[in-house]
PDB file of C-alpha atoms in Angstrom:
ATOM      1  CA  MET A 292      -8.081 -24.661 -12.745  1.00  0.00           C
ATOM      2  CA  GLY A 293      -5.092 -22.349 -12.567  1.00  0.00           C
ATOM      3  CA  ASP A 294      -1.968 -22.952 -10.502  1.00  0.00           C
ATOM      4  CA  ILE A 295      -2.341 -19.496  -8.951  1.00  0.00           C
ATOM      5  CA  LYS A 296      -5.351 -17.734  -7.461  1.00  0.00           C
ATOM      6  CA  ILE A 297      -5.481 -14.112  -8.655  1.00  0.00           C
ATOM      7  CA  ILE A 298      -7.333 -11.417  -6.743  1.00  0.00           C
ATOM      8  CA  GLU A 299      -7.744  -8.221  -8.772  1.00  0.00           C
ATOM      9  CA  CYS A 300      -8.142  -5.197  -6.470  1.00  0.00           C
ATOM     10  CA  PRO A 301      -9.897  -2.206  -8.079  1.00  0.00           C
ATOM     11  CA  ARG A 302     -10.959  -1.100  -4.596  1.00  0.00           C
ATOM     12  CA  ASP A 303      -7.370  -0.784  -3.414  1.00  0.00           C
ATOM     13  CA  ALA A 304      -6.405   0.835  -6.712  1.00  0.00           C
ATOM     14  CA  MET A 305      -9.082   3.535  -6.425  1.00  0.00           C
ATOM     15  CA  GLN A 306      -9.465   4.264  -2.737  1.00  0.00           C
ATOM     16  CA  GLY A 307      -6.540   6.643  -2.283  1.00  0.00           C
ATOM     17  CA  LEU A 308      -7.273   8.876  -5.279  1.00  0.00           C
ATOM     18  CA  ASP A 309      -8.098  12.512  -4.538  1.00  0.00           C
ATOM     19  CA  HIS A 310     -10.759  12.782  -7.240  1.00  0.00           C
ATOM     20  CA  PHE A 311     -13.978  10.784  -7.151  1.00  0.00           C
ATOM     21  CA  ILE A 312     -14.435   8.203  -9.883  1.00  0.00           C
ATOM     22  CA  SER A 313     -18.058   8.270 -10.993  1.00  0.00           C
ATOM     23  CA  THR A 314     -20.284   5.346 -10.102  1.00  0.00           C
ATOM     24  CA  SER A 315     -20.960   4.633 -13.774  1.00  0.00           C
ATOM     25  CA  LYS A 316     -17.220   4.403 -14.501  1.00  0.00           C
ATOM     26  CA  LYS A 317     -16.738   2.045 -11.568  1.00  0.00           C
ATOM     27  CA  VAL A 318     -19.607  -0.154 -12.760  1.00  0.00           C
ATOM     28  CA  ASP A 319     -18.280  -0.319 -16.328  1.00  0.00           C
ATOM     29  CA  TYR A 320     -14.749  -1.068 -15.124  1.00  0.00           C
ATOM     30  CA  ILE A 321     -15.829  -3.812 -12.724  1.00  0.00           C
ATOM     31  CA  ASN A 322     -18.063  -5.325 -15.405  1.00  0.00           C
ATOM     32  CA  SER A 323     -15.036  -5.484 -17.698  1.00  0.00           C
ATOM     33  CA  LEU A 324     -12.920  -7.100 -14.956  1.00  0.00           C
ATOM     34  CA  LEU A 325     -15.611  -9.731 -14.377  1.00  0.00           C
ATOM     35  CA  LYS A 326     -14.916 -10.998 -17.907  1.00  0.00           C
ATOM     36  CA  CYS A 327     -11.171 -11.429 -17.331  1.00  0.00           C
ATOM     37  CA  GLY A 328     -11.146 -14.712 -15.430  1.00  0.00           C
ATOM     38  CA  PHE A 329      -9.831 -13.430 -12.096  1.00  0.00           C
ATOM     39  CA  ASP A 330     -10.666 -15.682  -9.169  1.00  0.00           C
ATOM     40  CA  VAL A 331     -11.793 -12.806  -6.945  1.00  0.00           C
ATOM     41  CA  LEU A 332     -12.459  -9.074  -7.332  1.00  0.00           C
ATOM     42  CA  ASP A 333     -11.796  -6.872  -4.297  1.00  0.00           C
ATOM     43  CA  MET A 334     -14.340  -4.343  -5.556  1.00  0.00           C
ATOM     44  CA  GLY A 335     -15.439  -2.066  -2.723  1.00  0.00           C
ATOM     45  CA  SER A 336     -15.720  -1.451   0.987  1.00  0.00           C
ATOM     46  CA  PHE A 337     -18.288  -0.910   3.690  1.00  0.00           C
ATOM     47  CA  VAL A 338     -16.400   1.599   5.816  1.00  0.00           C
ATOM     48  CA  SER A 339     -17.057   5.160   6.903  1.00  0.00           C
ATOM     49  CA  PRO A 340     -17.285   7.483   3.873  1.00  0.00           C
ATOM     50  CA  LYS A 341     -15.351  10.010   5.957  1.00  0.00           C
ATOM     51  CA  ALA A 342     -12.435   7.586   6.125  1.00  0.00           C
ATOM     52  CA  ILE A 343     -12.586   6.374   2.510  1.00  0.00           C
ATOM     53  CA  PRO A 344     -14.830   8.754   0.513  1.00  0.00           C
ATOM     54  CA  GLN A 345     -13.987   7.033  -2.783  1.00  0.00           C
ATOM     55  CA  MET A 346     -15.913   3.934  -1.703  1.00  0.00           C
ATOM     56  CA  ARG A 347     -19.082   5.675  -0.556  1.00  0.00           C
ATOM     57  CA  ASP A 348     -21.007   4.284  -3.539  1.00  0.00           C
ATOM     58  CA  THR A 349     -20.159   0.596  -3.059  1.00  0.00           C
ATOM     59  CA  GLU A 350     -23.812  -0.361  -2.451  1.00  0.00           C
ATOM     60  CA  GLU A 351     -24.900   1.392  -5.646  1.00  0.00           C
ATOM     61  CA  VAL A 352     -22.083  -0.206  -7.636  1.00  0.00           C
ATOM     62  CA  LEU A 353     -23.103  -3.645  -6.363  1.00  0.00           C
ATOM     63  CA  SER A 354     -26.687  -3.035  -7.414  1.00  0.00           C
ATOM     64  CA  LYS A 355     -25.641  -2.122 -10.966  1.00  0.00           C
ATOM     65  CA  ILE A 356     -22.867  -4.535 -11.935  1.00  0.00           C
ATOM     66  CA  THR A 357     -23.695  -7.468 -14.193  1.00  0.00           C
ATOM     67  CA  ARG A 358     -22.250 -10.826 -13.191  1.00  0.00           C
ATOM     68  CA  GLY A 359     -23.502 -12.702 -16.250  1.00  0.00           C
ATOM     69  CA  ASN A 360     -21.825 -16.116 -16.375  1.00  0.00           C
ATOM     70  CA  SER A 361     -18.641 -14.889 -14.673  1.00  0.00           C
ATOM     71  CA  LEU A 362     -17.127 -17.296 -12.146  1.00  0.00           C
ATOM     72  CA  THR A 363     -15.258 -14.444 -10.443  1.00  0.00           C
ATOM     73  CA  GLU A 364     -16.251 -14.020  -6.797  1.00  0.00           C
ATOM     74  CA  LEU A 365     -16.608 -10.644  -5.081  1.00  0.00           C
ATOM     75  CA  LEU A 366     -14.898  -9.364  -1.944  1.00  0.00           C
ATOM     76  CA  THR A 367     -15.513  -6.179   0.020  1.00  0.00           C
ATOM     77  CA  ILE A 368     -13.500  -4.700   2.859  1.00  0.00           C
ATOM     78  CA  ILE A 369     -15.120  -4.106   6.240  1.00  0.00           C
ATOM     79  CA  ALA A 370     -13.633  -2.572   9.390  1.00  0.00           C
ATOM     80  CA  ASN A 371     -16.362  -3.021  11.996  1.00  0.00           C
ATOM     81  CA  LYS A 372     -19.541  -4.898  12.890  1.00  0.00           C
ATOM     82  CA  ARG A 373     -21.818  -2.491  11.049  1.00  0.00           C
ATOM     83  CA  GLY A 374     -19.792  -2.860   7.869  1.00  0.00           C
ATOM     84  CA  ALA A 375     -20.071  -6.635   8.115  1.00  0.00           C
ATOM     85  CA  GLU A 376     -23.831  -6.419   8.660  1.00  0.00           C
ATOM     86  CA  ASP A 377     -24.196  -4.173   5.610  1.00  0.00           C
ATOM     87  CA  ALA A 378     -21.990  -6.333   3.393  1.00  0.00           C
ATOM     88  CA  VAL A 379     -23.727  -9.640   4.085  1.00  0.00           C
ATOM     89  CA  CYS A 380     -27.004  -8.200   2.760  1.00  0.00           C
ATOM     90  CA  PHE A 381     -25.613  -8.599  -0.753  1.00  0.00           C
ATOM     91  CA  ASP A 382     -25.851 -12.090  -2.222  1.00  0.00           C
ATOM     92  CA  GLN A 383     -23.173 -11.197  -4.782  1.00  0.00           C
ATOM     93  CA  ILE A 384     -20.522 -10.849  -2.066  1.00  0.00           C
ATOM     94  CA  ALA A 385     -18.644 -14.046  -1.204  1.00  0.00           C
ATOM     95  CA  TYR A 386     -15.869 -12.648   0.991  1.00  0.00           C
ATOM     96  CA  LEU A 387     -15.513 -10.076   3.762  1.00  0.00           C
ATOM     97  CA  GLY A 388     -11.976  -8.701   3.963  1.00  0.00           C
ATOM     98  CA  PHE A 389     -10.806  -7.462   7.362  1.00  0.00           C
ATOM     99  CA  PRO A 390      -7.510  -5.592   7.902  1.00  0.00           C
ATOM    100  CA  PHE A 391      -5.834  -6.907  11.055  1.00  0.00           C
ATOM    101  CA  SER A 392      -2.456  -5.375  11.802  1.00  0.00           C
ATOM    102  CA  ILE A 393       0.235  -6.857  13.988  1.00  0.00           C
ATOM    103  CA  SER A 394       1.491  -3.279  14.365  1.00  0.00           C
ATOM    104  CA  GLU A 395      -0.312  -1.435  17.161  1.00  0.00           C
ATOM    105  CA  THR A 396       0.491   1.898  15.508  1.00  0.00           C
ATOM    106  CA  PHE A 397      -0.924   0.899  12.127  1.00  0.00           C
ATOM    107  CA  GLN A 398      -4.016  -0.789  13.554  1.00  0.00           C
ATOM    108  CA  GLN A 399      -4.895   2.463  15.334  1.00  0.00           C
ATOM    109  CA  ARG A 400      -4.175   4.461  12.181  1.00  0.00           C
ATOM    110  CA  ASN A 401      -6.146   2.135   9.913  1.00  0.00           C
ATOM    111  CA  THR A 402      -9.198   1.255  12.045  1.00  0.00           C
ATOM    112  CA  ASN A 403      -9.062   3.506  15.130  1.00  0.00           C
ATOM    113  CA  LYS A 404      -8.838   0.429  17.336  1.00  0.00           C
ATOM    114  CA  SER A 405      -6.140  -1.377  19.286  1.00  0.00           C
ATOM    115  CA  ILE A 406      -5.002  -4.817  18.188  1.00  0.00           C
ATOM    116  CA  GLU A 407      -6.824  -6.450  21.108  1.00  0.00           C
ATOM    117  CA  ASP A 408     -10.026  -4.510  20.395  1.00  0.00           C
ATOM    118  CA  SER A 409      -9.825  -5.614  16.764  1.00  0.00           C
ATOM    119  CA  PHE A 410      -9.220  -9.199  17.826  1.00  0.00           C
ATOM    120  CA  HIS A 411     -12.379  -9.211  19.945  1.00  0.00           C
ATOM    121  CA  LEU A 412     -14.311  -7.535  17.117  1.00  0.00           C
ATOM    122  CA  LEU A 413     -13.414 -10.489  14.910  1.00  0.00           C
ATOM    123  CA  GLU A 414     -15.654 -12.710  17.031  1.00  0.00           C
ATOM    124  CA  ASP A 415     -18.671 -10.729  15.792  1.00  0.00           C
ATOM    125  CA  ILE A 416     -17.393 -10.572  12.227  1.00  0.00           C
ATOM    126  CA  TYR A 417     -16.755 -14.311  11.924  1.00  0.00           C
ATOM    127  CA  SER A 418     -20.165 -15.002  13.460  1.00  0.00           C
ATOM    128  CA  ILE A 419     -21.964 -12.647  11.049  1.00  0.00           C
ATOM    129  CA  ALA A 420     -20.059 -14.103   8.093  1.00  0.00           C
ATOM    130  CA  SER A 421     -20.800 -17.692   9.093  1.00  0.00           C
ATOM    131  CA  LEU A 422     -24.521 -17.073   9.619  1.00  0.00           C
ATOM    132  CA  ASN A 423     -24.716 -15.557   6.137  1.00  0.00           C
ATOM    133  CA  LYS A 424     -22.516 -18.125   4.386  1.00  0.00           C
ATOM    134  CA  LYS A 425     -19.685 -15.687   3.674  1.00  0.00           C
ATOM    135  CA  LYS A 426     -15.958 -16.284   4.143  1.00  0.00           C
ATOM    136  CA  VAL A 427     -13.569 -13.944   5.945  1.00  0.00           C
ATOM    137  CA  VAL A 428     -10.267 -12.987   4.348  1.00  0.00           C
ATOM    138  CA  LEU A 429      -7.928 -11.723   7.039  1.00  0.00           C
ATOM    139  CA  TYR A 430      -5.371  -9.204   5.804  1.00  0.00           C
ATOM    140  CA  LEU A 431      -2.441  -9.492   8.206  1.00  0.00           C
ATOM    141  CA  SER A 432      -1.088  -5.958   7.799  1.00  0.00           C
ATOM    142  CA  MET A 433       2.604  -5.369   8.467  1.00  0.00           C
ATOM    143  CA  GLY A 434       3.037  -9.047   7.660  1.00  0.00           C
ATOM    144  CA  PHE A 435       6.580  -8.553   6.366  1.00  0.00           C
ATOM    145  CA  GLY A 436       7.987  -5.786   8.551  1.00  0.00           C
ATOM    146  CA  ASN A 437       7.227  -2.583  10.404  1.00  0.00           C
ATOM    147  CA  PRO A 438       8.346   1.022   9.780  1.00  0.00           C
ATOM    148  CA  TYR A 439       6.737   2.427  12.920  1.00  0.00           C
ATOM    149  CA  GLY A 440       9.175   1.119  15.512  1.00  0.00           C
ATOM    150  CA  ASP A 441       6.842  -1.651  16.718  1.00  0.00           C
ATOM    151  CA  LYS A 442       8.467  -5.053  17.108  1.00  0.00           C
ATOM    152  CA  TRP A 443       8.307  -7.416  14.135  1.00  0.00           C
ATOM    153  CA  SER A 444       9.596 -10.949  13.627  1.00  0.00           C
ATOM    154  CA  ASP A 445       8.637 -14.209  11.939  1.00  0.00           C
ATOM    155  CA  GLU A 446       7.716 -15.447  15.403  1.00  0.00           C
ATOM    156  CA  ILE A 447       5.204 -12.614  15.928  1.00  0.00           C
ATOM    157  CA  VAL A 448       3.561 -13.446  12.580  1.00  0.00           C
ATOM    158  CA  TYR A 449       3.471 -17.125  13.546  1.00  0.00           C
ATOM    159  CA  ASN A 450       2.003 -16.465  17.006  1.00  0.00           C
ATOM    160  CA  TRP A 451      -0.783 -14.243  15.677  1.00  0.00           C
ATOM    161  CA  THR A 452      -1.595 -16.773  12.970  1.00  0.00           C
ATOM    162  CA  LYS A 453      -1.782 -19.509  15.602  1.00  0.00           C
ATOM    163  CA  ARG A 454      -4.058 -17.446  17.855  1.00  0.00           C
ATOM    164  CA  LEU A 455      -6.363 -16.402  15.020  1.00  0.00           C
ATOM    165  CA  ASN A 456      -6.632 -19.936  13.695  1.00  0.00           C
ATOM    166  CA  ALA A 457      -7.237 -21.451  17.139  1.00  0.00           C
ATOM    167  CA  THR A 458      -9.880 -18.871  18.081  1.00  0.00           C
ATOM    168  CA  PHE A 459     -11.780 -18.341  14.837  1.00  0.00           C
ATOM    169  CA  GLY A 460     -10.738 -21.173  12.549  1.00  0.00           C
ATOM    170  CA  THR A 461      -9.265 -18.576  10.211  1.00  0.00           C
ATOM    171  CA  SER A 462      -8.968 -20.191   6.780  1.00  0.00           C
ATOM    172  CA  ILE A 463      -7.592 -17.389   4.554  1.00  0.00           C
ATOM    173  CA  ILE A 464      -4.777 -15.035   5.552  1.00  0.00           C
ATOM    174  CA  ALA A 465      -3.202 -12.590   3.118  1.00  0.00           C
ATOM    175  CA  LEU A 466       0.110 -11.335   4.471  1.00  0.00           C
ATOM    176  CA  SER A 467       0.029  -7.650   3.609  1.00  0.00           C
ATOM    177  CA  ASP A 468       3.000  -5.435   2.868  1.00  0.00           C
ATOM    178  CA  THR A 469       1.295  -2.099   3.326  1.00  0.00           C
ATOM    179  CA  ILE A 470       4.432   0.018   3.049  1.00  0.00           C
ATOM    180  CA  GLY A 471       6.618  -1.953   0.646  1.00  0.00           C
ATOM    181  CA  CYS A 472       9.183  -3.501   2.971  1.00  0.00           C
ATOM    182  CA  ALA A 473       8.873  -7.145   1.863  1.00  0.00           C
ATOM    183  CA  ASN A 474      12.285  -8.719   1.342  1.00  0.00           C
ATOM    184  CA  SER A 475      12.798 -11.440  -1.236  1.00  0.00           C
ATOM    185  CA  ASP A 476      15.304 -13.127   1.092  1.00  0.00           C
ATOM    186  CA  VAL A 477      12.688 -13.420   3.855  1.00  0.00           C
ATOM    187  CA  LEU A 478       9.569 -14.399   1.894  1.00  0.00           C
ATOM    188  CA  PRO A 479      10.391 -18.029   0.977  1.00  0.00           C
ATOM    189  CA  GLY A 480      11.163 -19.063   4.549  1.00  0.00           C
ATOM    190  CA  LEU A 481       8.268 -17.101   6.041  1.00  0.00           C
ATOM    191  CA  TYR A 482       5.659 -18.617   3.729  1.00  0.00           C
ATOM    192  CA  GLN A 483       7.129 -22.110   3.933  1.00  0.00           C
ATOM    193  CA  SER A 484       7.119 -22.119   7.733  1.00  0.00           C
ATOM    194  CA  LEU A 485       3.526 -20.845   7.934  1.00  0.00           C
ATOM    195  CA  ILE A 486       2.214 -23.238   5.282  1.00  0.00           C
ATOM    196  CA  ASP A 487       3.929 -26.186   6.970  1.00  0.00           C
ATOM    197  CA  ALA A 488       2.566 -25.211  10.397  1.00  0.00           C
ATOM    198  CA  PHE A 489      -0.983 -24.345   9.262  1.00  0.00           C
ATOM    199  CA  PRO A 490      -1.880 -26.540   6.271  1.00  0.00           C
ATOM    200  CA  SER A 491      -5.601 -25.711   6.615  1.00  0.00           C
ATOM    201  CA  ILE A 492      -4.970 -22.002   5.975  1.00  0.00           C
ATOM    202  CA  GLU A 493      -4.753 -20.518   2.486  1.00  0.00           C
ATOM    203  CA  PHE A 494      -1.958 -17.937   2.630  1.00  0.00           C
ATOM    204  CA  GLY A 495      -1.852 -15.061   0.178  1.00  0.00           C
ATOM    205  CA  ALA A 496       0.392 -12.126  -0.676  1.00  0.00           C
ATOM    206  CA  HIS A 497      -0.870  -8.555  -0.774  1.00  0.00           C
ATOM    207  CA  LEU A 498       2.290  -6.747  -1.833  1.00  0.00           C
ATOM    208  CA  HIS A 499       2.894  -3.041  -2.290  1.00  0.00           C
ATOM    209  CA  VAL A 500       5.963  -2.830  -4.475  1.00  0.00           C
ATOM    210  CA  LYS A 501       8.228  -0.790  -6.651  1.00  0.00           C
ATOM    211  CA  ARG A 502       7.694  -2.154 -10.155  1.00  0.00           C
ATOM    212  CA  THR A 503      11.384  -3.019 -10.434  1.00  0.00           C
ATOM    213  CA  ASP A 504      11.049  -5.405  -7.463  1.00  0.00           C
ATOM    214  CA  ALA A 505       7.808  -7.086  -8.543  1.00  0.00           C
ATOM    215  CA  GLN A 506       9.135 -10.153 -10.375  1.00  0.00           C
ATOM    216  CA  GLN A 507      11.655 -10.982  -7.680  1.00  0.00           C
ATOM    217  CA  LEU A 508       9.066 -10.732  -4.898  1.00  0.00           C
ATOM    218  CA  ILE A 509       6.545 -12.871  -6.794  1.00  0.00           C
ATOM    219  CA  SER A 510       9.220 -15.531  -7.270  1.00  0.00           C
ATOM    220  CA  ALA A 511      10.167 -15.390  -3.598  1.00  0.00           C
ATOM    221  CA  ALA A 512       6.588 -15.800  -2.366  1.00  0.00           C
ATOM    222  CA  TYR A 513       5.868 -18.555  -4.901  1.00  0.00           C
ATOM    223  CA  THR A 514       9.025 -20.423  -3.901  1.00  0.00           C
ATOM    224  CA  GLY A 515       7.756 -20.409  -0.309  1.00  0.00           C
ATOM    225  CA  GLY A 516       4.480 -21.985  -1.421  1.00  0.00           C
ATOM    226  CA  CYS A 517       2.234 -18.922  -1.795  1.00  0.00           C
ATOM    227  CA  ARG A 518      -0.371 -19.457  -4.526  1.00  0.00           C
ATOM    228  CA  ARG A 519      -2.684 -16.505  -3.881  1.00  0.00           C
ATOM    229  CA  PHE A 520      -1.707 -13.036  -5.135  1.00  0.00           C
ATOM    230  CA  ASP A 521      -3.491  -9.671  -4.898  1.00  0.00           C
ATOM    231  CA  VAL A 522      -2.854  -7.414  -7.896  1.00  0.00           C
ATOM    232  CA  ALA A 523      -4.075  -4.180  -9.485  1.00  0.00           C
ATOM    233  CA  MET A 524      -3.816  -3.178 -13.118  1.00  0.00           C
ATOM    234  CA  LYS A 525      -0.841  -0.907 -13.795  1.00  0.00           C
ATOM    235  CA  GLY A 526       0.007  -0.987 -10.085  1.00  0.00           C
ATOM    236  CA  PHE A 527      -2.473   1.717  -9.155  1.00  0.00           C
ATOM    237  CA  GLY A 528      -3.197   2.264  -5.494  1.00  0.00           C
ATOM    238  CA  GLY A 529      -1.821   1.765  -2.058  1.00  0.00           C
ATOM    239  CA  CYS A 530      -3.156   2.216   1.426  1.00  0.00           C
ATOM    240  CA  PRO A 531      -4.233   5.809   2.226  1.00  0.00           C
ATOM    241  CA  MET A 532      -3.759   5.065   5.943  1.00  0.00           C
ATOM    242  CA  ALA A 533      -0.120   4.083   5.544  1.00  0.00           C
ATOM    243  CA  LYS A 534       2.994   6.114   6.090  1.00  0.00           C
ATOM    244  CA  ASP A 535       3.664   9.018   3.736  1.00  0.00           C
ATOM    245  CA  GLU A 536       5.413   7.735   0.595  1.00  0.00           C
ATOM    246  CA  LEU A 537       3.469   4.881  -0.929  1.00  0.00           C
ATOM    247  CA  THR A 538       4.585   2.170  -3.232  1.00  0.00           C
ATOM    248  CA  GLY A 539       1.967   0.801  -5.594  1.00  0.00           C
ATOM    249  CA  ASN A 540      -0.017  -2.409  -5.654  1.00  0.00           C
ATOM    250  CA  LEU A 541       1.572  -5.399  -7.337  1.00  0.00           C
ATOM    251  CA  PRO A 542       0.861  -4.730 -11.041  1.00  0.00           C
ATOM    252  CA  THR A 543      -1.395  -7.314 -12.671  1.00  0.00           C
ATOM    253  CA  GLU A 544       0.723  -7.226 -15.803  1.00  0.00           C
ATOM    254  CA  GLU A 545       3.866  -8.073 -13.816  1.00  0.00           C
ATOM    255  CA  LEU A 546       2.207 -11.197 -12.416  1.00  0.00           C
ATOM    256  CA  ILE A 547       1.010 -12.120 -15.920  1.00  0.00           C
ATOM    257  CA  HIS A 548       4.533 -11.717 -17.330  1.00  0.00           C
ATOM    258  CA  TRP A 549       5.929 -13.783 -14.468  1.00  0.00           C
ATOM    259  CA  MET A 550       3.395 -16.571 -15.060  1.00  0.00           C
ATOM    260  CA  GLU A 551       4.146 -16.615 -18.792  1.00  0.00           C
ATOM    261  CA  LYS A 552       7.881 -16.714 -18.168  1.00  0.00           C
ATOM    262  CA  ASN A 553       7.578 -19.528 -15.626  1.00  0.00           C
ATOM    263  CA  LYS A 554       4.851 -21.450 -17.495  1.00  0.00           C
ATOM    264  CA  VAL A 555       2.420 -21.194 -14.587  1.00  0.00           C
ATOM    265  CA  LYS A 556      -1.183 -22.000 -15.520  1.00  0.00           C
ATOM    266  CA  ASN A 557      -3.926 -19.438 -15.004  1.00  0.00           C
ATOM    267  CA  ASN A 558      -7.561 -18.890 -15.952  1.00  0.00           C
ATOM    268  CA  LEU A 559      -7.207 -15.435 -17.479  1.00  0.00           C
ATOM    269  CA  ASN A 560      -8.895 -14.388 -20.708  1.00  0.00           C
ATOM    270  CA  THR A 561      -6.075 -12.555 -22.481  1.00  0.00           C
ATOM    271  CA  GLU A 562      -8.347 -10.519 -24.737  1.00  0.00           C
ATOM    272  CA  ALA A 563     -10.566  -9.357 -21.859  1.00  0.00           C
ATOM    273  CA  VAL A 564      -7.534  -8.494 -19.723  1.00  0.00           C
ATOM    274  CA  SER A 565      -6.066  -6.375 -22.536  1.00  0.00           C
ATOM    275  CA  LYS A 566      -9.364  -4.555 -22.974  1.00  0.00           C
ATOM    276  CA  SER A 567      -9.591  -3.754 -19.259  1.00  0.00           C
ATOM    277  CA  MET A 568      -5.932  -2.744 -19.150  1.00  0.00           C
ATOM    278  CA  ASN A 569      -6.446  -0.328 -22.037  1.00  0.00           C
ATOM    279  CA  SER A 570      -9.291   1.368 -20.179  1.00  0.00           C
ATOM    280  CA  VAL A 571      -7.394   1.947 -16.930  1.00  0.00           C
ATOM    281  CA  ASP A 572      -6.005   5.420 -17.671  1.00  0.00           C
ATOM    282  CA  THR A 573      -9.440   6.647 -18.754  1.00  0.00           C
ATOM    283  CA  VAL A 574     -11.218   5.136 -15.735  1.00  0.00           C
ATOM    284  CA  PHE A 575      -8.674   6.529 -13.304  1.00  0.00           C
ATOM    285  CA  GLU A 576      -8.425   9.814 -15.207  1.00  0.00           C
ATOM    286  CA  PHE A 577      -4.669   9.415 -15.280  1.00  0.00           C
ATOM    287  CA  GLN A 578      -2.623  11.703 -17.504  1.00  0.00           C
ATOM    288  CA  ASN A 579       1.080  11.333 -18.259  1.00  0.00           C
TER     289      ASN A 579
END
């Protein structure tokens, strides 16, 4: 078992692109990622196709991918009760990811609901997940700061974590830096305080970064006790509901370099990772 849990996020990498990636390309790419040894693949979403048109074929992709003997588990994002009901119909899916923002502005922008409305919606989502033997991954958006003028502090993060855990028994929370404002001076203390206060919760890091800051931010989160990292190959992606200029996802290769440098164990198949990495530009139709 690796010392770090790695969540590869092709869904987050693809969802903001203007052009539609064909279903067959998505299937081939996800099949290649399933051979890499990632712990989890965030591979699609059950949300309105009007909101995220790129993910409108998630059901078809799920029906066509080949798990084989891969131990990688699958996660899909949901934003409402209907999405949860659709997602749990698929045996392949282990996790339902729900974006819960501690910024009122961003929660409205991202899900068209207030924070309190989203909190009450979670009662249905946790119930649906439990009945169908799925786990909920709560993405605590604006977990490291807020560009919208809403209040943010470590205490606000702590209080929401406490409320979510007390009400729903929340077991996985990924602090999410939707707009790239995570500070390496803040991360160690923030993670350490949360992990000490809530030992039953697995805390993760979903960072949107400038590549030049990646290594420093990984080190900061790891120092604080974080052992779960969301990544995307070549740093593709970012949240299409966020504010204007987007930083990219934490590049998979930056985490790999950091693990090699710091002798941190992982379960990755180097050859399979290289093969997937080499296909990224073709899959995403990226041209220099």
